[in-house]
XYZ file of C-alpha atoms in Angstrom:
182
model
C 82.117 133.421 90.744
C 79.925 131.244 93.139
C 77.726 129.846 90.607
C 80.442 128.884 88.394
C 81.958 127.272 91.360
C 78.838 125.416 92.528
C 78.534 124.326 88.827
C 81.801 122.919 88.766
C 81.512 121.125 91.795
C 78.151 119.555 90.934
C 79.520 118.591 87.300
C 82.839 117.000 89.220
C 80.259 114.917 91.429
C 78.428 113.788 88.583
C 81.251 112.517 86.728
C 82.593 110.710 90.012
C 79.342 109.067 90.026
C 79.497 108.079 86.471
C 82.898 106.849 86.604
C 81.691 104.627 89.889
C 78.508 103.250 87.899
C 80.478 103.017 84.566
C 81.962 99.442 85.213
C 78.557 97.926 86.105
C 77.348 99.419 82.942
C 80.189 97.716 81.048
C 79.041 94.417 82.708
C 75.478 94.778 81.544
C 76.406 95.570 78.239
C 78.755 92.530 78.162
C 75.934 90.312 79.154
C 73.697 91.971 76.936
C 76.070 91.207 73.955
C 76.570 87.797 75.136
C 72.671 87.227 75.195
C 72.594 88.414 71.690
C 71.506 91.836 71.779
C 72.731 94.252 69.174
C 75.349 97.033 70.415
C 72.631 99.906 70.348
C 70.179 97.593 72.151
C 72.475 96.802 74.695
C 72.902 100.341 75.240
C 69.254 101.160 75.333
C 68.713 98.199 78.089
C 71.456 99.583 80.017
C 70.230 103.171 79.822
C 66.679 101.891 80.998
C 67.902 99.795 83.916
C 70.856 101.651 85.141
C 70.313 104.751 87.966
C 71.447 108.266 86.939
C 73.968 109.598 85.625
C 75.178 106.324 83.687
C 71.387 105.162 82.734
C 70.489 108.799 81.264
C 73.766 109.442 79.351
C 73.728 105.898 77.975
C 70.019 106.157 77.028
C 70.683 109.389 75.239
C 73.477 107.684 73.270
C 71.131 104.865 72.314
C 68.300 107.418 71.252
C 71.022 109.416 69.207
C 71.997 105.953 67.458
C 68.271 105.512 66.979
C 67.250 108.680 65.273
C 70.128 107.900 62.807
C 73.369 109.177 64.321
C 76.802 106.750 63.811
C 77.222 105.292 67.143
C 80.877 106.591 67.268
C 79.596 110.056 66.596
C 76.965 109.158 69.640
C 79.820 107.973 71.803
C 82.225 110.969 70.999
C 79.392 112.972 71.831
C 79.366 111.277 75.277
C 82.745 111.636 75.698
C 82.418 115.594 75.211
C 79.739 115.741 77.661
C 81.702 113.679 80.426
C 85.296 113.769 79.865
C 86.907 110.841 81.738
C 89.715 108.165 80.977
C 87.043 105.236 81.165
C 84.825 106.700 78.478
C 88.007 107.432 76.300
C 89.198 103.650 76.718
C 85.818 102.674 76.027
C 85.825 104.764 72.681
C 89.234 103.029 71.715
C 87.758 99.456 72.233
C 84.639 100.330 70.106
C 86.480 101.802 67.463
C 88.890 99.144 67.312
C 85.963 96.534 67.205
C 84.609 98.410 64.218
C 88.158 98.461 62.262
C 89.101 95.039 63.110
C 86.552 93.080 64.520
C 86.462 90.387 67.468
C 84.627 89.599 70.403
C 83.488 92.944 71.734
C 81.820 91.157 74.788
C 85.119 90.000 75.989
C 86.888 93.183 75.297
C 84.149 95.320 77.443
C 84.236 92.562 80.107
C 88.120 92.746 80.558
C 87.691 96.558 80.429
C 85.355 96.587 83.108
C 87.905 94.362 84.927
C 90.521 96.990 84.315
C 88.557 99.812 85.663
C 87.331 98.283 88.715
C 91.444 97.554 89.525
C 92.172 101.016 88.513
C 89.775 102.235 91.361
C 91.323 99.837 93.772
C 94.657 100.981 93.223
C 93.645 104.785 93.002
C 91.736 104.181 96.460
C 94.784 102.470 98.118
C 96.832 105.448 97.098
C 94.568 107.819 98.558
C 94.364 106.156 101.838
C 98.415 105.703 101.709
C 98.756 109.817 101.036
C 95.970 110.625 103.314
C 98.615 110.857 106.501
C 100.779 113.041 104.702
C 98.360 115.219 103.349
C 97.223 115.826 106.913
C 100.646 116.431 108.046
C 101.235 119.212 105.222
C 97.884 120.911 106.059
C 99.377 121.328 109.708
C 102.244 122.371 108.786
C 101.075 124.987 106.385
C 98.485 126.329 108.881
C 100.987 126.521 111.877
C 102.646 129.674 110.975
C 99.219 131.494 110.513
C 98.007 129.923 113.647
C 100.927 130.925 115.794
C 100.634 134.593 114.692
C 97.201 134.732 115.341
C 97.898 133.292 118.866
C 100.623 135.492 119.325
C 98.608 138.704 118.358
C 95.935 137.618 120.671
C 97.858 136.747 123.605
C 100.445 139.706 123.334
C 98.754 142.449 121.149
C 101.966 144.186 120.617
C 104.459 141.207 119.911
C 104.588 142.072 116.375
C 104.978 145.883 116.417
C 108.847 146.060 116.430
C 108.913 143.859 113.404
C 106.696 145.938 111.310
C 108.732 149.159 112.344
C 112.244 148.525 110.367
C 112.592 149.181 107.240
C 114.462 145.475 106.383
C 111.160 144.054 107.228
C 109.025 145.843 104.951
C 111.426 145.248 102.157
C 111.393 141.596 102.703
C 107.525 141.684 102.737
C 107.209 143.679 99.604
C 110.170 141.291 98.085
C 107.955 138.108 99.179
C 104.998 139.792 97.859
C 106.830 140.299 94.303
C 107.834 136.666 94.458
C 104.495 135.405 94.879
C 102.995 137.414 92.133
C 105.813 136.268 89.897
C 104.946 132.801 90.922
C 108.593 132.024 92.107
């Protein structure tokens, strides 16, 4: 299981890094569109100028479009590789623009702003909940720590508890409830 866990951690870190860089990439696409570039050329420019992972992913999308793949399909493939809310919003904006029309640069600029504000809000929530998470860890670990402490200080402290049938029945009931998920 260790290789799978390692790969999942690496994938999650890559997705987090992508999410952090994505608003800057959207800003670059917006500026490229405002400068008169086509959407695929804007993606290619961002792919060449941005660091990994955003640069490599958007460069891959632009290469797929250059090789004849529909832009919407190339972006769906991007969403398949990196399944984040931000890419889903980006896909939705592109789809609406394709069907209805409008100023894509303005929509992407506002999307970039929304993503940045969402990051600020999530960071603020993480800060507010940090003390409660630390308290929960301490409270959850205290019975185990105390049991180990008592076992070290007084080695026979728990012997009487494990010799009664009621305690053994309670432990078996606890195991059964944990197994059942109750």
